[in-house]
JSON list of C-alpha atoms in Angstrom, two decimals:
[
{"chain": "A", "resi": 235, "resn": "UNK", "atom": "CA", "xyz": [-31.05, -29.26, -17.09]},
{"chain": "A", "resi": 236, "resn": "UNK", "atom": "CA", "xyz": [-29.17, -25.63, -16.95]},
{"chain": "A", "resi": 237, "resn": "UNK", "atom": "CA", "xyz": [-25.55, -25.29, -16.79]},
{"chain": "A", "resi": 238, "resn": "UNK", "atom": "CA", "xyz": [-25.40, -23.96, -13.00]},
{"chain": "A", "resi": 239, "resn": "UNK", "atom": "CA", "xyz": [-27.44, -26.96, -11.58]},
{"chain": "A", "resi": 240, "resn": "UNK", "atom": "CA", "xyz": [-25.47, -30.03, -10.16]},
{"chain": "A", "resi": 241, "resn": "UNK", "atom": "CA", "xyz": [-26.37, -33.62, -11.12]},
{"chain": "A", "resi": 242, "resn": "UNK", "atom": "CA", "xyz": [-27.13, -36.09, -8.71]},
{"chain": "A", "resi": 243, "resn": "UNK", "atom": "CA", "xyz": [-23.84, -37.98, -8.64]},
{"chain": "A", "resi": 244, "resn": "UNK", "atom": "CA", "xyz": [-21.95, -34.55, -8.29]},
{"chain": "A", "resi": 245, "resn": "UNK", "atom": "CA", "xyz": [-24.46, -33.46, -5.32]},
{"chain": "A", "resi": 246, "resn": "UNK", "atom": "CA", "xyz": [-23.34, -36.77, -3.37]},
{"chain": "A", "resi": 247, "resn": "UNK", "atom": "CA", "xyz": [-19.70, -36.03, -3.95]},
{"chain": "A", "resi": 248, "resn": "UNK", "atom": "CA", "xyz": [-20.12, -32.32, -2.75]},
{"chain": "A", "resi": 249, "resn": "UNK", "atom": "CA", "xyz": [-22.13, -33.26, 0.34]},
{"chain": "A", "resi": 250, "resn": "UNK", "atom": "CA", "xyz": [-19.87, -36.20, 1.40]},
{"chain": "A", "resi": 251, "resn": "UNK", "atom": "CA", "xyz": [-16.96, -35.17, 3.11]},
{"chain": "A", "resi": 252, "resn": "UNK", "atom": "CA", "xyz": [-13.73, -36.49, 1.59]},
{"chain": "A", "resi": 253, "resn": "UNK", "atom": "CA", "xyz": [-12.36, -39.41, 3.29]},
{"chain": "A", "resi": 254, "resn": "UNK", "atom": "CA", "xyz": [-8.81, -38.15, 2.95]},
{"chain": "A", "resi": 255, "resn": "UNK", "atom": "CA", "xyz": [-9.57, -34.88, 5.53]},
{"chain": "A", "resi": 256, "resn": "UNK", "atom": "CA", "xyz": [-6.29, -33.28, 6.16]},
{"chain": "A", "resi": 257, "resn": "UNK", "atom": "CA", "xyz": [-7.31, -31.78, 9.21]},
{"chain": "A", "resi": 258, "resn": "UNK", "atom": "CA", "xyz": [-7.13, -34.61, 11.38]},
{"chain": "A", "resi": 259, "resn": "UNK", "atom": "CA", "xyz": [-3.17, -34.58, 10.61]},
{"chain": "A", "resi": 260, "resn": "UNK", "atom": "CA", "xyz": [-2.48, -31.27, 11.92]},
{"chain": "A", "resi": 261, "resn": "UNK", "atom": "CA", "xyz": [-1.73, -31.25, 15.61]},
{"chain": "A", "resi": 262, "resn": "UNK", "atom": "CA", "xyz": [-0.78, -28.77, 17.93]},
{"chain": "A", "resi": 263, "resn": "UNK", "atom": "CA", "xyz": [2.72, -28.73, 20.19]},
{"chain": "A", "resi": 264, "resn": "UNK", "atom": "CA", "xyz": [1.18, -30.59, 23.07]},
{"chain": "A", "resi": 265, "resn": "UNK", "atom": "CA", "xyz": [-1.50, -32.73, 21.73]},
{"chain": "A", "resi": 266, "resn": "UNK", "atom": "CA", "xyz": [0.70, -35.89, 22.49]},
{"chain": "A", "resi": 267, "resn": "UNK", "atom": "CA", "xyz": [0.89, -34.99, 26.24]},
{"chain": "A", "resi": 268, "resn": "UNK", "atom": "CA", "xyz": [-1.83, -36.19, 28.54]},
{"chain": "A", "resi": 269, "resn": "UNK", "atom": "CA", "xyz": [-0.63, -34.78, 31.82]},
{"chain": "A", "resi": 270, "resn": "UNK", "atom": "CA", "xyz": [1.13, -31.42, 32.62]},
{"chain": "A", "resi": 271, "resn": "UNK", "atom": "CA", "xyz": [4.37, -33.57, 33.10]},
{"chain": "A", "resi": 272, "resn": "UNK", "atom": "CA", "xyz": [4.59, -35.09, 29.77]},
{"chain": "A", "resi": 273, "resn": "UNK", "atom": "CA", "xyz": [3.63, -31.72, 28.02]},
{"chain": "A", "resi": 274, "resn": "UNK", "atom": "CA", "xyz": [6.83, -30.28, 30.26]},
{"chain": "A", "resi": 275, "resn": "UNK", "atom": "CA", "xyz": [8.78, -32.97, 29.00]},
{"chain": "A", "resi": 276, "resn": "UNK", "atom": "CA", "xyz": [7.96, -32.15, 25.44]},
{"chain": "A", "resi": 277, "resn": "UNK", "atom": "CA", "xyz": [8.85, -28.52, 25.93]},
{"chain": "A", "resi": 278, "resn": "UNK", "atom": "CA", "xyz": [12.11, -29.33, 27.09]},
{"chain": "A", "resi": 279, "resn": "UNK", "atom": "CA", "xyz": [12.70, -31.61, 24.59]},
{"chain": "A", "resi": 280, "resn": "UNK", "atom": "CA", "xyz": [11.85, -29.08, 21.78]},
{"chain": "A", "resi": 281, "resn": "UNK", "atom": "CA", "xyz": [13.76, -26.24, 23.74]},
{"chain": "A", "resi": 282, "resn": "UNK", "atom": "CA", "xyz": [16.98, -24.98, 22.34]},
{"chain": "A", "resi": 283, "resn": "UNK", "atom": "CA", "xyz": [20.41, -25.60, 23.96]},
{"chain": "A", "resi": 284, "resn": "UNK", "atom": "CA", "xyz": [21.27, -23.52, 27.08]},
{"chain": "A", "resi": 285, "resn": "UNK", "atom": "CA", "xyz": [23.54, -20.52, 26.53]},
{"chain": "A", "resi": 286, "resn": "UNK", "atom": "CA", "xyz": [25.74, -21.14, 29.38]},
{"chain": "A", "resi": 287, "resn": "UNK", "atom": "CA", "xyz": [27.29, -19.04, 32.33]},
{"chain": "A", "resi": 288, "resn": "UNK", "atom": "CA", "xyz": [29.47, -17.03, 30.31]},
{"chain": "A", "resi": 289, "resn": "UNK", "atom": "CA", "xyz": [26.67, -15.84, 27.97]},
{"chain": "A", "resi": 290, "resn": "UNK", "atom": "CA", "xyz": [24.56, -15.05, 30.77]},
{"chain": "A", "resi": 291, "resn": "UNK", "atom": "CA", "xyz": [27.49, -12.92, 32.60]},
{"chain": "A", "resi": 292, "resn": "UNK", "atom": "CA", "xyz": [28.15, -11.18, 28.91]},
{"chain": "A", "resi": 293, "resn": "UNK", "atom": "CA", "xyz": [24.32, -10.32, 28.69]},
{"chain": "A", "resi": 294, "resn": "UNK", "atom": "CA", "xyz": [24.16, -8.74, 32.31]},
{"chain": "A", "resi": 295, "resn": "UNK", "atom": "CA", "xyz": [27.31, -6.91, 31.88]},
{"chain": "A", "resi": 296, "resn": "UNK", "atom": "CA", "xyz": [25.73, -5.16, 28.35]},
{"chain": "A", "resi": 297, "resn": "UNK", "atom": "CA", "xyz": [22.47, -4.55, 29.95]},
{"chain": "A", "resi": 298, "resn": "UNK", "atom": "CA", "xyz": [24.54, -3.12, 32.92]},
{"chain": "A", "resi": 299, "resn": "UNK", "atom": "CA", "xyz": [26.44, -0.93, 30.62]},
{"chain": "A", "resi": 300, "resn": "UNK", "atom": "CA", "xyz": [23.30, 0.41, 28.76]},
{"chain": "A", "resi": 301, "resn": "UNK", "atom": "CA", "xyz": [21.92, 1.41, 32.10]},
{"chain": "A", "resi": 302, "resn": "UNK", "atom": "CA", "xyz": [24.64, 3.36, 33.42]},
{"chain": "A", "resi": 303, "resn": "UNK", "atom": "CA", "xyz": [25.24, 5.02, 30.04]},
{"chain": "A", "resi": 304, "resn": "UNK", "atom": "CA", "xyz": [21.59, 6.03, 29.90]},
{"chain": "A", "resi": 305, "resn": "UNK", "atom": "CA", "xyz": [21.58, 7.22, 33.55]},
{"chain": "A", "resi": 306, "resn": "UNK", "atom": "CA", "xyz": [24.74, 9.40, 32.89]},
{"chain": "A", "resi": 307, "resn": "UNK", "atom": "CA", "xyz": [23.44, 10.60, 29.56]},
{"chain": "A", "resi": 308, "resn": "UNK", "atom": "CA", "xyz": [19.82, 11.78, 31.41]},
{"chain": "A", "resi": 309, "resn": "UNK", "atom": "CA", "xyz": [21.78, 13.35, 34.15]},
{"chain": "A", "resi": 310, "resn": "UNK", "atom": "CA", "xyz": [23.32, 15.54, 31.55]},
{"chain": "A", "resi": 311, "resn": "UNK", "atom": "CA", "xyz": [19.59, 16.63, 30.45]},
{"chain": "A", "resi": 312, "resn": "UNK", "atom": "CA", "xyz": [18.81, 17.48, 33.91]},
{"chain": "A", "resi": 313, "resn": "UNK", "atom": "CA", "xyz": [16.60, 15.46, 36.07]},
{"chain": "A", "resi": 314, "resn": "UNK", "atom": "CA", "xyz": [14.26, 18.10, 37.84]},
{"chain": "A", "resi": 315, "resn": "UNK", "atom": "CA", "xyz": [11.94, 16.55, 40.56]},
{"chain": "A", "resi": 316, "resn": "UNK", "atom": "CA", "xyz": [9.36, 14.58, 41.18]},
{"chain": "A", "resi": 317, "resn": "UNK", "atom": "CA", "xyz": [6.81, 17.23, 41.12]},
{"chain": "A", "resi": 318, "resn": "UNK", "atom": "CA", "xyz": [8.22, 19.06, 37.95]},
{"chain": "A", "resi": 319, "resn": "UNK", "atom": "CA", "xyz": [10.24, 16.60, 35.90]},
{"chain": "A", "resi": 320, "resn": "UNK", "atom": "CA", "xyz": [12.94, 17.76, 33.42]},
{"chain": "A", "resi": 321, "resn": "UNK", "atom": "CA", "xyz": [13.57, 15.83, 29.88]},
{"chain": "A", "resi": 322, "resn": "UNK", "atom": "CA", "xyz": [16.03, 13.41, 31.84]},
{"chain": "A", "resi": 323, "resn": "UNK", "atom": "CA", "xyz": [13.90, 12.37, 34.67]},
{"chain": "A", "resi": 324, "resn": "UNK", "atom": "CA", "xyz": [11.90, 9.36, 32.86]},
{"chain": "A", "resi": 325, "resn": "UNK", "atom": "CA", "xyz": [15.01, 8.14, 30.96]},
{"chain": "A", "resi": 326, "resn": "UNK", "atom": "CA", "xyz": [16.97, 8.07, 34.27]},
{"chain": "A", "resi": 327, "resn": "UNK", "atom": "CA", "xyz": [14.42, 6.12, 36.20]},
{"chain": "A", "resi": 328, "resn": "UNK", "atom": "CA", "xyz": [14.15, 3.49, 33.00]},
{"chain": "A", "resi": 329, "resn": "UNK", "atom": "CA", "xyz": [17.97, 3.27, 32.90]},
{"chain": "A", "resi": 330, "resn": "UNK", "atom": "CA", "xyz": [18.34, 2.84, 36.99]},
{"chain": "A", "resi": 331, "resn": "UNK", "atom": "CA", "xyz": [15.83, -0.01, 36.73]},
{"chain": "A", "resi": 332, "resn": "UNK", "atom": "CA", "xyz": [17.68, -1.61, 34.11]},
{"chain": "A", "resi": 333, "resn": "UNK", "atom": "CA", "xyz": [20.99, -1.46, 35.94]},
{"chain": "A", "resi": 334, "resn": "UNK", "atom": "CA", "xyz": [19.49, -2.31, 39.23]},
{"chain": "A", "resi": 335, "resn": "UNK", "atom": "CA", "xyz": [17.92, -5.63, 37.20]},
{"chain": "A", "resi": 336, "resn": "UNK", "atom": "CA", "xyz": [21.34, -6.36, 35.59]},
{"chain": "A", "resi": 337, "resn": "UNK", "atom": "CA", "xyz": [23.06, -6.47, 38.72]},
{"chain": "A", "resi": 338, "resn": "UNK", "atom": "CA", "xyz": [20.45, -8.36, 40.47]},
{"chain": "A", "resi": 339, "resn": "UNK", "atom": "CA", "xyz": [20.54, -11.07, 37.41]},
{"chain": "A", "resi": 340, "resn": "UNK", "atom": "CA", "xyz": [24.54, -10.86, 38.11]},
{"chain": "A", "resi": 341, "resn": "UNK", "atom": "CA", "xyz": [24.25, -11.93, 41.84]},
{"chain": "A", "resi": 342, "resn": "UNK", "atom": "CA", "xyz": [21.09, -14.03, 41.81]},
{"chain": "A", "resi": 343, "resn": "UNK", "atom": "CA", "xyz": [20.63, -15.08, 38.23]},
{"chain": "A", "resi": 344, "resn": "UNK", "atom": "CA", "xyz": [23.31, -18.14, 38.61]},
{"chain": "A", "resi": 345, "resn": "UNK", "atom": "CA", "xyz": [20.46, -20.07, 40.53]},
{"chain": "A", "resi": 346, "resn": "UNK", "atom": "CA", "xyz": [18.04, -19.81, 38.03]},
{"chain": "A", "resi": 347, "resn": "UNK", "atom": "CA", "xyz": [17.96, -21.50, 34.58]},
{"chain": "A", "resi": 348, "resn": "UNK", "atom": "CA", "xyz": [20.34, -20.89, 31.69]},
{"chain": "A", "resi": 349, "resn": "UNK", "atom": "CA", "xyz": [19.34, -18.54, 29.00]},
{"chain": "A", "resi": 350, "resn": "UNK", "atom": "CA", "xyz": [18.92, -19.85, 25.25]},
{"chain": "A", "resi": 351, "resn": "UNK", "atom": "CA", "xyz": [21.73, -19.94, 22.66]},
{"chain": "A", "resi": 352, "resn": "UNK", "atom": "CA", "xyz": [21.33, -17.45, 19.94]},
{"chain": "A", "resi": 353, "resn": "UNK", "atom": "CA", "xyz": [19.96, -18.89, 16.95]},
{"chain": "A", "resi": 354, "resn": "UNK", "atom": "CA", "xyz": [18.97, -18.14, 13.50]},
{"chain": "A", "resi": 355, "resn": "UNK", "atom": "CA", "xyz": [15.68, -16.72, 15.01]},
{"chain": "A", "resi": 356, "resn": "UNK", "atom": "CA", "xyz": [17.69, -14.28, 17.39]},
{"chain": "A", "resi": 357, "resn": "UNK", "atom": "CA", "xyz": [18.80, -12.07, 14.26]},
{"chain": "A", "resi": 358, "resn": "UNK", "atom": "CA", "xyz": [15.39, -10.90, 13.93]},
{"chain": "A", "resi": 359, "resn": "UNK", "atom": "CA", "xyz": [15.95, -8.87, 16.97]},
{"chain": "A", "resi": 360, "resn": "UNK", "atom": "CA", "xyz": [18.64, -7.35, 15.46]},
{"chain": "A", "resi": 361, "resn": "UNK", "atom": "CA", "xyz": [16.99, -6.28, 12.21]},
{"chain": "A", "resi": 362, "resn": "UNK", "atom": "CA", "xyz": [14.17, -4.71, 14.54]},
{"chain": "A", "resi": 363, "resn": "UNK", "atom": "CA", "xyz": [16.64, -2.58, 16.09]},
{"chain": "A", "resi": 364, "resn": "UNK", "atom": "CA", "xyz": [18.12, -1.50, 12.96]},
{"chain": "A", "resi": 365, "resn": "UNK", "atom": "CA", "xyz": [14.86, -0.89, 11.36]},
{"chain": "A", "resi": 366, "resn": "UNK", "atom": "CA", "xyz": [13.82, 1.06, 14.60]},
{"chain": "A", "resi": 367, "resn": "UNK", "atom": "CA", "xyz": [17.30, 3.23, 14.37]},
{"chain": "A", "resi": 368, "resn": "UNK", "atom": "CA", "xyz": [16.49, 4.14, 10.83]},
{"chain": "A", "resi": 369, "resn": "UNK", "atom": "CA", "xyz": [13.03, 5.19, 11.80]},
{"chain": "A", "resi": 370, "resn": "UNK", "atom": "CA", "xyz": [14.53, 7.35, 14.53]},
{"chain": "A", "resi": 371, "resn": "UNK", "atom": "CA", "xyz": [17.04, 8.45, 12.20]},
{"chain": "A", "resi": 372, "resn": "UNK", "atom": "CA", "xyz": [14.42, 9.76, 9.54]},
{"chain": "A", "resi": 373, "resn": "UNK", "atom": "CA", "xyz": [11.94, 11.18, 11.57]},
{"chain": "A", "resi": 374, "resn": "UNK", "atom": "CA", "xyz": [13.01, 14.50, 12.25]},
{"chain": "A", "resi": 375, "resn": "UNK", "atom": "CA", "xyz": [13.74, 14.80, 8.41]},
{"chain": "A", "resi": 376, "resn": "UNK", "atom": "CA", "xyz": [10.65, 13.71, 6.81]},
{"chain": "A", "resi": 377, "resn": "UNK", "atom": "CA", "xyz": [8.18, 13.25, 9.55]},
{"chain": "A", "resi": 378, "resn": "UNK", "atom": "CA", "xyz": [6.57, 10.22, 10.94]},
{"chain": "A", "resi": 379, "resn": "UNK", "atom": "CA", "xyz": [4.20, 8.98, 8.02]},
{"chain": "A", "resi": 380, "resn": "UNK", "atom": "CA", "xyz": [6.75, 7.78, 5.62]},
{"chain": "A", "resi": 381, "resn": "UNK", "atom": "CA", "xyz": [9.27, 5.99, 8.40]},
{"chain": "A", "resi": 382, "resn": "UNK", "atom": "CA", "xyz": [6.21, 4.81, 10.22]},
{"chain": "A", "resi": 383, "resn": "UNK", "atom": "CA", "xyz": [4.76, 3.05, 7.18]},
{"chain": "A", "resi": 384, "resn": "UNK", "atom": "CA", "xyz": [7.94, 1.71, 6.29]},
{"chain": "A", "resi": 385, "resn": "UNK", "atom": "CA", "xyz": [8.84, 0.47, 9.97]},
{"chain": "A", "resi": 386, "resn": "UNK", "atom": "CA", "xyz": [5.26, -1.03, 10.38]},
{"chain": "A", "resi": 387, "resn": "UNK", "atom": "CA", "xyz": [5.59, -2.65, 6.99]},
{"chain": "A", "resi": 388, "resn": "UNK", "atom": "CA", "xyz": [8.97, -4.24, 7.76]},
{"chain": "A", "resi": 389, "resn": "UNK", "atom": "CA", "xyz": [7.66, -5.41, 11.35]},
{"chain": "A", "resi": 390, "resn": "UNK", "atom": "CA", "xyz": [4.49, -6.87, 9.98]},
{"chain": "A", "resi": 391, "resn": "UNK", "atom": "CA", "xyz": [6.07, -8.48, 6.81]},
{"chain": "A", "resi": 392, "resn": "UNK", "atom": "CA", "xyz": [9.47, -9.60, 7.55]},
{"chain": "A", "resi": 393, "resn": "UNK", "atom": "CA", "xyz": [9.76, -10.09, 11.43]},
{"chain": "A", "resi": 394, "resn": "UNK", "atom": "CA", "xyz": [6.05, -10.91, 12.00]},
{"chain": "A", "resi": 395, "resn": "UNK", "atom": "CA", "xyz": [5.32, -13.14, 8.76]},
{"chain": "A", "resi": 396, "resn": "UNK", "atom": "CA", "xyz": [2.25, -11.48, 7.61]},
{"chain": "A", "resi": 397, "resn": "UNK", "atom": "CA", "xyz": [1.10, -11.44, 3.65]},
{"chain": "A", "resi": 398, "resn": "UNK", "atom": "CA", "xyz": [2.01, -8.71, 1.60]},
{"chain": "A", "resi": 399, "resn": "UNK", "atom": "CA", "xyz": [-1.47, -7.53, 1.56]},
{"chain": "A", "resi": 400, "resn": "UNK", "atom": "CA", "xyz": [-2.00, -7.75, 5.28]},
{"chain": "A", "resi": 401, "resn": "UNK", "atom": "CA", "xyz": [1.43, -6.10, 6.12]},
{"chain": "A", "resi": 402, "resn": "UNK", "atom": "CA", "xyz": [0.45, -3.15, 3.66]},
{"chain": "A", "resi": 403, "resn": "UNK", "atom": "CA", "xyz": [-3.08, -2.54, 4.99]},
{"chain": "A", "resi": 404, "resn": "UNK", "atom": "CA", "xyz": [-2.43, -2.82, 8.69]},
{"chain": "A", "resi": 405, "resn": "UNK", "atom": "CA", "xyz": [0.66, -0.54, 8.06]},
{"chain": "A", "resi": 406, "resn": "UNK", "atom": "CA", "xyz": [-1.47, 2.19, 6.38]},
{"chain": "A", "resi": 407, "resn": "UNK", "atom": "CA", "xyz": [-4.14, 1.62, 9.13]},
{"chain": "A", "resi": 408, "resn": "UNK", "atom": "CA", "xyz": [-1.53, 2.01, 11.94]},
{"chain": "A", "resi": 409, "resn": "UNK", "atom": "CA", "xyz": [0.20, 5.16, 10.36]},
{"chain": "A", "resi": 410, "resn": "UNK", "atom": "CA", "xyz": [-3.70, 6.65, 9.84]},
{"chain": "A", "resi": 411, "resn": "UNK", "atom": "CA", "xyz": [-4.42, 5.94, 13.77]},
{"chain": "A", "resi": 412, "resn": "UNK", "atom": "CA", "xyz": [-1.42, 7.49, 14.83]},
{"chain": "A", "resi": 413, "resn": "UNK", "atom": "CA", "xyz": [-1.81, 10.57, 12.58]},
{"chain": "A", "resi": 414, "resn": "UNK", "atom": "CA", "xyz": [-5.40, 10.83, 13.63]},
{"chain": "A", "resi": 415, "resn": "UNK", "atom": "CA", "xyz": [-4.58, 10.39, 17.49]},
{"chain": "A", "resi": 416, "resn": "UNK", "atom": "CA", "xyz": [-1.39, 12.69, 17.93]},
{"chain": "A", "resi": 417, "resn": "UNK", "atom": "CA", "xyz": [-1.47, 15.31, 15.06]},
{"chain": "A", "resi": 418, "resn": "UNK", "atom": "CA", "xyz": [-5.24, 15.68, 14.86]},
{"chain": "A", "resi": 419, "resn": "UNK", "atom": "CA", "xyz": [-6.60, 14.72, 18.18]},
{"chain": "A", "resi": 420, "resn": "UNK", "atom": "CA", "xyz": [-3.64, 15.78, 20.67]},
{"chain": "A", "resi": 421, "resn": "UNK", "atom": "CA", "xyz": [-1.92, 18.34, 18.33]},
{"chain": "A", "resi": 422, "resn": "UNK", "atom": "CA", "xyz": [1.43, 17.02, 19.53]},
{"chain": "A", "resi": 423, "resn": "UNK", "atom": "CA", "xyz": [4.93, 18.44, 18.09]},
{"chain": "A", "resi": 424, "resn": "UNK", "atom": "CA", "xyz": [5.31, 15.09, 16.22]},
{"chain": "A", "resi": 425, "resn": "UNK", "atom": "CA", "xyz": [7.31, 15.91, 13.08]},
{"chain": "A", "resi": 426, "resn": "UNK", "atom": "CA", "xyz": [4.68, 15.43, 10.24]},
{"chain": "A", "resi": 427, "resn": "UNK", "atom": "CA", "xyz": [4.35, 15.93, 6.27]},
{"chain": "A", "resi": 428, "resn": "UNK", "atom": "CA", "xyz": [0.84, 17.04, 6.18]}
]
């Protein structure tokens, strides 16, 4: 008998599935529900507490302030026209849409459901914004490759929960794809090192 062969008794234990198969223990979030109504009840039971009217008012006021500030700043860049837009045209349109939706939410939003309270998961949004601001600050000084690599890695690893290897590999592939598309193929004026 060679070292690589499996004895007949070992073969039966290999071929025979384990009686303690843990896959039957894994259940998705709605496996207990038999009807859509039961599933909805499960979702409502697991939902975070509502934030309340004051939190909704503050959120609408903040987005309205951002929209108005964006309109003022883009107006200062000059708007141009529909056929010949200037640098401030599209930021103005986006800011206007933000402001209009904020006002609509202030007026009509009371009839809808309450938003969710902030939780420990809400902090990830702030980390995403901070990392994006660091990316924007570094971009003109050292190009997009290193900040893009760091931004992509941070978002995939810490915000997305990817493994170290996946986050590193996807970050390199993402930056390489952006480099090939925007620098090599389109020849844009994107700040870059190489």
